[in-house]
Amino acid sequence: MLSFIFKRIGLAAVITILAVSSLFLIVHMIPGDPVSTMLGPRATPEMRAALEARMGLDKPLIAQIGLFFANMLRGDLGMDVFSNRPVSEIVLGQVPYTLVLILVSITWSAVLGIALGSYSAIHRNSLGDRLTGILSVSVIAVPAFVVSLYSLLIFAVKLQWFPAIGAGDAGNWGDQLHHLVLPSLAIGLSWVGYIARLVRASMLEVMGEGHIRTARAFGLPERQIVFGYALRLAILPTVTVIGVGMGFLLSAAVFTEIVFSRPGLGKLVIDSITTRNYPVVMGSVLFSTLIFVASTTLADIVNAILDPRIRAGK
Protein backbone atom coordinates (compact mmCIF):
# COMPACT_ATOMS: atom_id res chain seq x y z
CA MET A 1 0.00 0.00 0.00
CA LEU A 2 2.85 2.38 0.83
CA SER A 3 4.46 1.80 -2.56
CA PHE A 4 1.13 2.57 -4.25
CA ILE A 5 0.82 5.83 -2.29
CA PHE A 6 4.39 6.89 -3.10
CA LYS A 7 3.81 6.17 -6.81
CA ARG A 8 0.67 8.31 -6.80
CA ILE A 9 2.43 11.15 -4.98
CA GLY A 10 5.31 11.03 -7.49
CA LEU A 11 2.86 11.09 -10.38
CA ALA A 12 1.04 14.00 -8.75
CA ALA A 13 4.31 15.96 -8.52
CA VAL A 14 5.04 15.39 -12.23
CA ILE A 15 1.51 16.44 -13.20
CA THR A 16 1.80 19.58 -11.08
CA ILE A 17 5.08 20.61 -12.71
CA LEU A 18 3.77 20.04 -16.23
CA ALA A 19 0.43 21.75 -15.55
CA VAL A 20 1.95 24.82 -13.88
CA SER A 21 4.58 25.15 -16.63
CA SER A 22 1.89 25.00 -19.33
CA LEU A 23 -0.28 27.52 -17.53
CA PHE A 24 2.75 29.77 -17.00
CA LEU A 25 3.27 29.86 -20.77
CA ILE A 26 -0.43 30.47 -21.42
CA VAL A 27 -0.57 33.35 -18.94
CA HIS A 28 2.39 35.03 -20.65
CA MET A 29 0.68 34.63 -24.02
CA ILE A 30 -2.25 36.81 -22.91
CA PRO A 31 -2.35 39.92 -25.14
CA GLY A 32 -1.25 43.15 -23.51
CA ASP A 33 1.79 44.52 -21.75
CA PRO A 34 1.57 44.16 -17.95
CA VAL A 35 4.08 46.96 -17.41
CA SER A 36 2.04 49.42 -19.49
CA THR A 37 -1.15 48.32 -17.70
CA MET A 38 0.37 48.94 -14.28
CA LEU A 39 2.33 52.12 -14.94
CA GLY A 40 0.18 53.77 -17.60
CA PRO A 41 1.22 55.47 -20.85
CA ARG A 42 3.30 58.17 -19.16
CA ALA A 43 5.83 55.80 -17.62
CA THR A 44 9.46 56.58 -18.35
CA PRO A 45 11.83 53.93 -19.78
CA GLU A 46 13.62 53.84 -16.42
CA MET A 47 10.37 53.10 -14.57
CA ARG A 48 9.47 50.39 -17.08
CA ALA A 49 12.90 48.78 -16.79
CA ALA A 50 12.74 48.83 -12.98
CA LEU A 51 9.29 47.17 -12.91
CA GLU A 52 10.31 44.56 -15.51
CA ALA A 53 13.37 43.69 -13.40
CA ARG A 54 11.21 43.52 -10.26
CA MET A 55 8.74 41.13 -11.93
CA GLY A 56 11.48 39.16 -13.68
CA LEU A 57 10.09 40.00 -17.12
CA ASP A 58 13.54 41.04 -18.36
CA LYS A 59 14.65 37.38 -18.36
CA PRO A 60 13.96 34.72 -21.03
CA LEU A 61 10.69 32.81 -20.54
CA ILE A 62 12.43 29.52 -19.69
CA ALA A 63 14.50 31.33 -17.07
CA GLN A 64 11.32 32.83 -15.61
CA ILE A 65 9.77 29.36 -15.28
CA GLY A 66 12.89 28.00 -13.61
CA LEU A 67 13.04 30.96 -11.23
CA PHE A 68 9.35 30.50 -10.38
CA PHE A 69 9.84 26.85 -9.38
CA ALA A 70 13.05 27.61 -7.49
CA ASN A 71 11.30 30.30 -5.45
CA MET A 72 8.26 28.06 -4.99
CA LEU A 73 10.40 25.37 -3.32
CA ARG A 74 11.49 28.04 -0.84
CA GLY A 75 7.89 29.05 -0.22
CA ASP A 76 8.33 32.35 -2.04
CA LEU A 77 5.68 33.10 -4.68
CA GLY A 78 6.76 36.69 -5.12
CA MET A 79 5.22 40.03 -4.18
CA ASP A 80 2.04 41.66 -5.39
CA VAL A 81 3.19 44.60 -7.50
CA PHE A 82 0.24 46.75 -6.40
CA SER A 83 -0.02 46.17 -2.64
CA ASN A 84 3.56 44.96 -2.08
CA ARG A 85 2.17 42.06 -0.04
CA PRO A 86 3.45 38.48 -0.37
CA VAL A 87 1.47 36.59 -3.01
CA SER A 88 1.23 33.54 -0.76
CA GLU A 89 -0.49 35.66 1.89
CA ILE A 90 -3.01 37.02 -0.63
CA VAL A 91 -3.78 33.61 -2.15
CA LEU A 92 -3.99 31.78 1.18
CA GLY A 93 -6.50 34.38 2.31
CA GLN A 94 -8.82 33.33 -0.56
CA VAL A 95 -8.24 29.55 -0.61
CA PRO A 96 -10.52 28.74 2.38
CA TYR A 97 -13.54 30.40 0.71
CA THR A 98 -13.15 28.36 -2.47
CA LEU A 99 -12.33 25.12 -0.62
CA VAL A 100 -15.39 25.40 1.62
CA LEU A 101 -17.62 26.15 -1.37
CA ILE A 102 -16.30 23.15 -3.33
CA LEU A 103 -16.40 20.72 -0.39
CA VAL A 104 -19.92 21.68 0.63
CA SER A 105 -21.10 21.43 -2.99
CA ILE A 106 -19.55 18.03 -3.70
CA THR A 107 -20.66 16.65 -0.31
CA TRP A 108 -24.36 17.38 -0.62
CA SER A 109 -24.45 16.45 -4.31
CA ALA A 110 -22.62 13.14 -3.65
CA VAL A 111 -24.93 12.17 -0.78
CA LEU A 112 -28.05 12.97 -2.78
CA GLY A 113 -26.69 11.48 -6.01
CA ILE A 114 -25.66 8.19 -4.35
CA ALA A 115 -29.06 7.93 -2.66
CA LEU A 116 -30.96 8.55 -5.92
CA GLY A 117 -28.71 6.23 -7.91
CA SER A 118 -29.06 3.42 -5.38
CA TYR A 119 -32.84 3.83 -5.31
CA SER A 120 -33.02 3.71 -9.11
CA ALA A 121 -30.89 0.55 -9.28
CA ILE A 122 -32.88 -1.25 -6.59
CA HIS A 123 -36.22 -0.24 -8.16
CA ARG A 124 -35.15 -0.71 -11.77
CA ASN A 125 -37.73 0.28 -14.42
CA SER A 126 -40.17 1.54 -11.79
CA LEU A 127 -41.90 4.91 -11.94
CA GLY A 128 -39.42 6.27 -9.39
CA ASP A 129 -36.52 5.06 -11.53
CA ARG A 130 -37.91 6.81 -14.60
CA LEU A 131 -38.57 10.05 -12.72
CA THR A 132 -35.09 9.97 -11.22
CA GLY A 133 -33.59 9.45 -14.70
CA ILE A 134 -35.52 12.41 -16.12
CA LEU A 135 -34.51 14.59 -13.16
CA SER A 136 -30.85 13.56 -13.42
CA VAL A 137 -30.56 14.30 -17.13
CA SER A 138 -32.39 17.60 -16.66
CA VAL A 139 -30.00 18.95 -14.01
CA ILE A 140 -26.94 17.72 -15.95
CA ALA A 141 -28.03 19.84 -18.93
CA VAL A 142 -28.18 23.10 -16.94
CA PRO A 143 -24.84 25.01 -16.72
CA ALA A 144 -23.68 26.31 -13.35
CA PHE A 145 -23.78 29.98 -14.39
CA VAL A 146 -27.45 29.62 -15.43
CA VAL A 147 -28.33 28.11 -12.05
CA SER A 148 -26.37 30.91 -10.37
CA LEU A 149 -28.27 33.67 -12.16
CA TYR A 150 -31.75 32.18 -11.73
CA SER A 151 -31.22 31.14 -8.11
CA LEU A 152 -29.98 34.67 -7.38
CA LEU A 153 -33.02 36.26 -9.05
CA ILE A 154 -35.58 33.89 -7.53
CA PHE A 155 -34.36 33.03 -4.03
CA ALA A 156 -32.33 36.17 -3.21
CA VAL A 157 -34.03 39.03 -5.08
CA LYS A 158 -37.67 37.97 -5.40
CA LEU A 159 -38.27 35.69 -2.40
CA GLN A 160 -35.40 37.13 -0.30
CA TRP A 161 -34.81 33.80 1.43
CA PHE A 162 -31.03 33.96 1.08
CA PRO A 163 -28.42 36.75 0.83
CA ALA A 164 -27.44 37.80 -2.67
CA ILE A 165 -23.75 38.63 -2.25
CA GLY A 166 -20.78 38.06 0.05
CA ALA A 167 -19.57 35.15 2.16
CA GLY A 168 -21.04 36.11 5.53
CA ASP A 169 -19.57 37.64 8.67
CA ALA A 170 -16.21 36.25 9.79
CA GLY A 171 -16.63 34.00 12.81
CA ASN A 172 -20.40 33.69 12.36
CA TRP A 173 -20.81 30.10 11.12
CA GLY A 174 -24.57 30.38 10.78
CA ASP A 175 -24.31 33.45 8.57
CA GLN A 176 -21.55 31.87 6.47
CA LEU A 177 -23.63 28.72 5.91
CA HIS A 178 -26.58 30.90 4.96
CA HIS A 179 -24.43 32.61 2.33
CA LEU A 180 -23.22 29.21 1.09
CA VAL A 181 -26.63 27.80 0.15
CA LEU A 182 -27.12 29.44 -3.25
CA PRO A 183 -23.49 29.21 -4.47
CA SER A 184 -23.25 25.53 -3.49
CA LEU A 185 -26.61 24.86 -5.15
CA ALA A 186 -25.35 26.49 -8.35
CA ILE A 187 -22.19 24.42 -8.77
CA GLY A 188 -23.39 21.19 -7.15
CA LEU A 189 -26.77 20.69 -8.82
CA SER A 190 -25.53 19.15 -12.07
CA TRP A 191 -23.28 16.75 -10.13
CA VAL A 192 -26.34 15.21 -8.48
CA GLY A 193 -27.37 13.99 -11.93
CA TYR A 194 -23.89 12.79 -12.90
CA ILE A 195 -23.41 10.83 -9.69
CA ALA A 196 -26.95 9.39 -9.69
CA ARG A 197 -26.59 8.00 -13.23
CA LEU A 198 -23.11 6.64 -12.52
CA VAL A 199 -24.15 4.92 -9.28
CA ARG A 200 -27.22 3.40 -10.94
CA ALA A 201 -25.18 1.95 -13.81
CA SER A 202 -22.48 0.63 -11.47
CA MET A 203 -25.02 -0.86 -9.07
CA LEU A 204 -26.84 -2.70 -11.86
CA GLU A 205 -23.53 -4.13 -13.09
CA VAL A 206 -22.43 -5.25 -9.63
CA MET A 207 -25.84 -6.70 -8.74
CA GLY A 208 -25.48 -9.14 -11.63
CA GLU A 209 -22.08 -10.48 -10.57
CA GLY A 210 -21.50 -13.96 -9.19
CA HIS A 211 -20.70 -13.05 -5.59
CA ILE A 212 -24.00 -11.18 -5.27
CA ARG A 213 -25.92 -14.21 -6.57
CA THR A 214 -23.99 -16.39 -4.13
CA ALA A 215 -24.88 -14.09 -1.23
CA ARG A 216 -28.56 -14.32 -2.19
CA ALA A 217 -28.29 -18.12 -2.44
CA PHE A 218 -26.97 -18.21 1.12
CA GLY A 219 -30.05 -16.27 2.23
CA LEU A 220 -28.39 -13.04 3.33
CA PRO A 221 -30.79 -10.11 3.88
CA GLU A 222 -31.30 -7.97 0.79
CA ARG A 223 -30.35 -4.83 2.71
CA GLN A 224 -27.00 -6.37 3.66
CA ILE A 225 -26.36 -7.51 0.10
CA VAL A 226 -27.16 -4.10 -1.37
CA PHE A 227 -25.45 -1.82 1.13
CA GLY A 228 -22.78 -4.18 2.49
CA TYR A 229 -21.51 -5.67 -0.76
CA ALA A 230 -22.98 -4.14 -3.92
CA LEU A 231 -22.77 -0.45 -3.00
CA ARG A 232 -19.18 -0.77 -1.76
CA LEU A 233 -18.03 -1.88 -5.22
CA ALA A 234 -20.46 0.28 -7.17
CA ILE A 235 -19.21 3.42 -5.45
CA LEU A 236 -15.62 3.01 -6.71
CA PRO A 237 -16.18 4.82 -10.05
CA THR A 238 -18.04 7.52 -8.14
CA VAL A 239 -15.03 8.18 -5.90
CA THR A 240 -12.85 8.65 -8.99
CA VAL A 241 -15.40 10.97 -10.61
CA ILE A 242 -15.66 13.04 -7.43
CA GLY A 243 -11.87 13.46 -7.37
CA VAL A 244 -11.78 14.58 -10.99
CA GLY A 245 -14.91 16.66 -10.41
CA MET A 246 -12.99 18.93 -8.04
CA GLY A 247 -11.30 20.43 -11.10
CA PHE A 248 -14.61 21.09 -12.80
CA LEU A 249 -16.00 22.57 -9.61
CA LEU A 250 -13.02 24.92 -9.46
CA SER A 251 -13.88 26.25 -12.92
CA ALA A 252 -17.57 26.51 -12.02
CA ALA A 253 -16.63 28.36 -8.85
CA VAL A 254 -15.13 31.16 -10.96
CA PHE A 255 -18.54 32.13 -12.39
CA THR A 256 -20.30 31.53 -9.09
CA GLU A 257 -17.93 33.72 -7.11
CA ILE A 258 -18.35 36.52 -9.63
CA VAL A 259 -22.17 36.26 -9.74
CA PHE A 260 -22.49 36.23 -5.95
CA SER A 261 -19.57 38.67 -5.38
CA ARG A 262 -18.03 36.00 -3.20
CA PRO A 263 -14.30 36.03 -2.33
CA GLY A 264 -12.24 33.10 -3.55
CA LEU A 265 -9.59 31.88 -5.95
CA GLY A 266 -11.80 32.27 -9.03
CA LYS A 267 -12.55 35.91 -8.41
CA LEU A 268 -8.91 36.56 -7.50
CA VAL A 269 -7.70 35.02 -10.78
CA ILE A 270 -10.11 37.08 -12.89
CA ASP A 271 -9.21 40.32 -11.11
CA SER A 272 -5.48 39.57 -11.43
CA ILE A 273 -5.69 38.72 -15.14
CA THR A 274 -7.59 41.95 -15.78
CA THR A 275 -4.76 43.97 -14.22
CA ARG A 276 -1.99 41.70 -15.66
CA ASN A 277 -0.83 40.97 -12.13
CA TYR A 278 1.32 37.97 -13.10
CA PRO A 279 2.63 37.03 -9.62
CA VAL A 280 -0.88 36.76 -8.17
CA VAL A 281 -2.17 34.95 -11.27
CA MET A 282 0.55 32.31 -11.03
CA GLY A 283 0.11 31.96 -7.27
CA SER A 284 -3.62 31.37 -7.75
CA VAL A 285 -2.99 28.95 -10.61
CA LEU A 286 -0.48 27.01 -8.51
CA PHE A 287 -2.89 26.55 -5.60
CA SER A 288 -5.75 25.64 -7.94
CA THR A 289 -3.55 22.98 -9.57
CA LEU A 290 -2.50 21.64 -6.17
CA ILE A 291 -6.13 21.35 -5.08
CA PHE A 292 -7.05 19.45 -8.24
CA VAL A 293 -4.02 17.11 -8.13
CA ALA A 294 -4.48 16.46 -4.40
CA SER A 295 -8.16 15.56 -4.88
CA THR A 296 -7.45 13.11 -7.72
CA THR A 297 -4.56 11.53 -5.80
CA LEU A 298 -6.73 11.15 -2.70
CA ALA A 299 -9.47 9.55 -4.83
CA ASP A 300 -6.95 7.01 -6.17
CA ILE A 301 -5.80 6.16 -2.65
CA VAL A 302 -9.38 5.75 -1.39
CA ASN A 303 -10.14 3.49 -4.35
CA ALA A 304 -7.08 1.39 -3.51
CA ILE A 305 -8.25 1.08 0.10
CA LEU A 306 -11.73 -0.04 -0.98
CA ASP A 307 -10.55 -2.39 -3.75
CA PRO A 308 -7.41 -4.54 -3.17
CA ARG A 309 -7.25 -5.30 -6.92
CA ILE A 310 -6.17 -1.70 -7.57
CA ARG A 311 -3.32 -1.99 -5.05
CA ALA A 312 -2.17 -5.15 -6.79
CA GLY A 313 -2.23 -3.39 -10.16
CA LYS A 314 -4.87 -5.69 -11.63
XYZ file of C-alpha atoms in Angstrom:
314
model
C 0.000 0.000 0.000
C 2.845 2.384 0.827
C 4.460 1.796 -2.563
C 1.134 2.571 -4.247
C 0.820 5.830 -2.285
C 4.388 6.888 -3.104
C 3.810 6.171 -6.807
C 0.674 8.309 -6.798
C 2.431 11.149 -4.975
C 5.309 11.035 -7.488
C 2.858 11.092 -10.379
C 1.044 14.004 -8.747
C 4.312 15.963 -8.517
C 5.040 15.393 -12.229
C 1.506 16.439 -13.198
C 1.804 19.583 -11.077
C 5.084 20.610 -12.707
C 3.772 20.041 -16.234
C 0.430 21.746 -15.547
C 1.947 24.816 -13.879
C 4.579 25.147 -16.633
C 1.892 25.002 -19.328
C -0.282 27.524 -17.529
C 2.746 29.772 -17.004
C 3.274 29.862 -20.768
C -0.432 30.466 -21.421
C -0.568 33.352 -18.938
C 2.388 35.031 -20.646
C 0.678 34.634 -24.020
C -2.253 36.806 -22.912
C -2.349 39.918 -25.142
C -1.245 43.147 -23.509
C 1.790 44.517 -21.750
C 1.570 44.157 -17.948
C 4.085 46.961 -17.406
C 2.037 49.423 -19.485
C -1.150 48.318 -17.704
C 0.375 48.937 -14.280
C 2.327 52.125 -14.943
C 0.182 53.775 -17.603
C 1.216 55.468 -20.852
C 3.302 58.168 -19.158
C 5.834 55.799 -17.622
C 9.464 56.583 -18.354
C 11.832 53.933 -19.780
C 13.618 53.837 -16.417
C 10.366 53.104 -14.572
C 9.474 50.393 -17.075
C 12.905 48.783 -16.790
C 12.739 48.832 -12.979
C 9.292 47.174 -12.911
C 10.307 44.556 -15.505
C 13.366 43.693 -13.397
C 11.206 43.519 -10.258
C 8.744 41.131 -11.930
C 11.483 39.156 -13.679
C 10.092 40.002 -17.119
C 13.540 41.044 -18.365
C 14.650 37.380 -18.359
C 13.964 34.723 -21.032
C 10.687 32.814 -20.541
C 12.430 29.525 -19.689
C 14.503 31.326 -17.066
C 11.320 32.829 -15.615
C 9.767 29.361 -15.280
C 12.893 27.997 -13.612
C 13.037 30.961 -11.229
C 9.350 30.499 -10.378
C 9.844 26.848 -9.380
C 13.053 27.614 -7.490
C 11.303 30.302 -5.454
C 8.259 28.056 -4.994
C 10.395 25.371 -3.324
C 11.494 28.036 -0.837
C 7.893 29.045 -0.223
C 8.331 32.355 -2.038
C 5.680 33.099 -4.683
C 6.765 36.690 -5.125
C 5.220 40.032 -4.180
C 2.037 41.658 -5.386
C 3.189 44.600 -7.495
C 0.238 46.748 -6.403
C -0.025 46.174 -2.645
C 3.562 44.961 -2.085
C 2.172 42.057 -0.043
C 3.449 38.476 -0.371
C 1.474 36.587 -3.011
C 1.231 33.540 -0.762
C -0.495 35.664 1.890
C -3.008 37.020 -0.633
C -3.783 33.610 -2.153
C -3.994 31.780 1.182
C -6.503 34.378 2.310
C -8.818 33.328 -0.556
C -8.244 29.551 -0.605
C -10.524 28.741 2.375
C -13.541 30.402 0.714
C -13.148 28.356 -2.469
C -12.333 25.115 -0.620
C -15.390 25.404 1.621
C -17.619 26.149 -1.370
C -16.302 23.154 -3.325
C -16.396 20.717 -0.389
C -19.924 21.678 0.629
C -21.104 21.429 -2.985
C -19.549 18.028 -3.698
C -20.657 16.645 -0.312
C -24.363 17.379 -0.615
C -24.448 16.447 -4.306
C -22.624 13.139 -3.654
C -24.926 12.173 -0.779
C -28.054 12.970 -2.778
C -26.687 11.480 -6.007
C -25.659 8.191 -4.350
C -29.059 7.929 -2.664
C -30.961 8.548 -5.916
C -28.707 6.228 -7.915
C -29.063 3.419 -5.379
C -32.843 3.825 -5.311
C -33.018 3.712 -9.113
C -30.885 0.554 -9.284
C -32.879 -1.251 -6.590
C -36.219 -0.242 -8.164
C -35.145 -0.707 -11.772
C -37.731 0.279 -14.421
C -40.172 1.538 -11.790
C -41.902 4.911 -11.939
C -39.424 6.274 -9.395
C -36.522 5.063 -11.530
C -37.911 6.811 -14.600
C -38.575 10.049 -12.723
C -35.091 9.970 -11.223
C -33.593 9.450 -14.699
C -35.521 12.410 -16.119
C -34.511 14.593 -13.164
C -30.847 13.558 -13.420
C -30.556 14.302 -17.129
C -32.388 17.605 -16.659
C -29.999 18.951 -14.015
C -26.945 17.724 -15.954
C -28.035 19.839 -18.929
C -28.183 23.100 -16.944
C -24.837 25.014 -16.717
C -23.684 26.306 -13.349
C -23.778 29.980 -14.390
C -27.447 29.617 -15.430
C -28.331 28.107 -12.047
C -26.366 30.909 -10.372
C -28.274 33.665 -12.155
C -31.748 32.184 -11.730
C -31.219 31.142 -8.110
C -29.982 34.673 -7.378
C -33.017 36.260 -9.048
C -35.582 33.889 -7.530
C -34.356 33.032 -4.034
C -32.330 36.170 -3.210
C -34.026 39.026 -5.084
C -37.667 37.973 -5.399
C -38.268 35.687 -2.396
C -35.402 37.130 -0.298
C -34.811 33.798 1.432
C -31.035 33.957 1.077
C -28.418 36.747 0.832
C -27.441 37.799 -2.667
C -23.747 38.630 -2.250
C -20.785 38.062 0.049
C -19.573 35.154 2.156
C -21.040 36.115 5.527
C -19.572 37.645 8.668
C -16.213 36.252 9.788
C -16.625 33.997 12.812
C -20.397 33.695 12.361
C -20.814 30.104 11.117
C -24.569 30.382 10.776
C -24.307 33.450 8.567
C -21.547 31.873 6.475
C -23.629 28.718 5.907
C -26.584 30.904 4.964
C -24.426 32.611 2.329
C -23.221 29.205 1.090
C -26.628 27.803 0.154
C -27.116 29.437 -3.246
C -23.489 29.208 -4.474
C -23.254 25.527 -3.485
C -26.610 24.861 -5.145
C -25.349 26.493 -8.347
C -22.192 24.416 -8.769
C -23.386 21.190 -7.148
C -26.771 20.687 -8.817
C -25.530 19.152 -12.066
C -23.284 16.751 -10.128
C -26.335 15.215 -8.484
C -27.374 13.990 -11.931
C -23.893 12.789 -12.896
C -23.412 10.825 -9.691
C -26.948 9.392 -9.685
C -26.595 7.997 -13.229
C -23.112 6.642 -12.524
C -24.146 4.923 -9.282
C -27.220 3.405 -10.941
C -25.182 1.951 -13.813
C -22.476 0.630 -11.467
C -25.024 -0.858 -9.068
C -26.841 -2.701 -11.862
C -23.535 -4.128 -13.092
C -22.429 -5.246 -9.630
C -25.845 -6.701 -8.739
C -25.483 -9.142 -11.634
C -22.083 -10.478 -10.567
C -21.501 -13.958 -9.187
C -20.697 -13.049 -5.588
C -24.002 -11.181 -5.270
C -25.920 -14.213 -6.569
C -23.986 -16.388 -4.126
C -24.885 -14.093 -1.235
C -28.555 -14.324 -2.185
C -28.288 -18.118 -2.444
C -26.972 -18.213 1.117
C -30.052 -16.267 2.229
C -28.387 -13.041 3.327
C -30.795 -10.113 3.880
C -31.297 -7.970 0.787
C -30.346 -4.828 2.707
C -27.000 -6.373 3.665
C -26.365 -7.509 0.096
C -27.160 -4.097 -1.373
C -25.446 -1.822 1.126
C -22.776 -4.178 2.487
C -21.514 -5.672 -0.761
C -22.978 -4.136 -3.921
C -22.769 -0.450 -3.002
C -19.183 -0.771 -1.763
C -18.032 -1.877 -5.221
C -20.460 0.283 -7.171
C -19.213 3.423 -5.447
C -15.617 3.007 -6.714
C -16.176 4.816 -10.049
C -18.041 7.524 -8.143
C -15.032 8.179 -5.897
C -12.853 8.652 -8.985
C -15.397 10.968 -10.606
C -15.657 13.039 -7.426
C -11.869 13.458 -7.369
C -11.783 14.584 -10.992
C -14.915 16.663 -10.412
C -12.992 18.926 -8.040
C -11.296 20.426 -11.098
C -14.615 21.092 -12.803
C -15.998 22.572 -9.606
C -13.015 24.923 -9.464
C -13.878 26.250 -12.921
C -17.568 26.505 -12.025
C -16.635 28.364 -8.850
C -15.127 31.162 -10.965
C -18.538 32.129 -12.392
C -20.303 31.534 -9.091
C -17.926 33.721 -7.109
C -18.354 36.518 -9.635
C -22.173 36.262 -9.741
C -22.495 36.233 -5.952
C -19.572 38.673 -5.377
C -18.026 36.002 -3.197
C -14.297 36.032 -2.330
C -12.244 33.101 -3.549
C -9.586 31.884 -5.953
C -11.801 32.267 -9.027
C -12.553 35.914 -8.409
C -8.912 36.563 -7.499
C -7.696 35.024 -10.783
C -10.114 37.078 -12.892
C -9.207 40.323 -11.109
C -5.478 39.573 -11.434
C -5.692 38.717 -15.135
C -7.587 41.953 -15.780
C -4.756 43.973 -14.225
C -1.993 41.703 -15.665
C -0.827 40.971 -12.131
C 1.323 37.966 -13.104
C 2.629 37.030 -9.620
C -0.883 36.758 -8.167
C -2.174 34.954 -11.268
C 0.553 32.312 -11.025
C 0.110 31.963 -7.267
C -3.615 31.372 -7.746
C -2.993 28.946 -10.614
C -0.481 27.008 -8.508
C -2.895 26.555 -5.603
C -5.750 25.638 -7.940
C -3.550 22.984 -9.565
C -2.499 21.641 -6.167
C -6.129 21.347 -5.078
C -7.048 19.447 -8.238
C -4.020 17.114 -8.129
C -4.480 16.461 -4.401
C -8.155 15.558 -4.877
C -7.452 13.113 -7.719
C -4.556 11.528 -5.800
C -6.732 11.151 -2.705
C -9.468 9.553 -4.835
C -6.954 7.009 -6.172
C -5.800 6.163 -2.647
C -9.383 5.755 -1.385
C -10.140 3.486 -4.350
C -7.080 1.389 -3.506
C -8.249 1.075 0.097
C -11.731 -0.039 -0.983
C -10.550 -2.389 -3.753
C -7.414 -4.536 -3.171
C -7.247 -5.300 -6.925
C -6.167 -1.701 -7.568
C -3.322 -1.987 -5.046
C -2.172 -5.155 -6.790
C -2.226 -3.386 -10.165
C -4.872 -5.691 -11.628
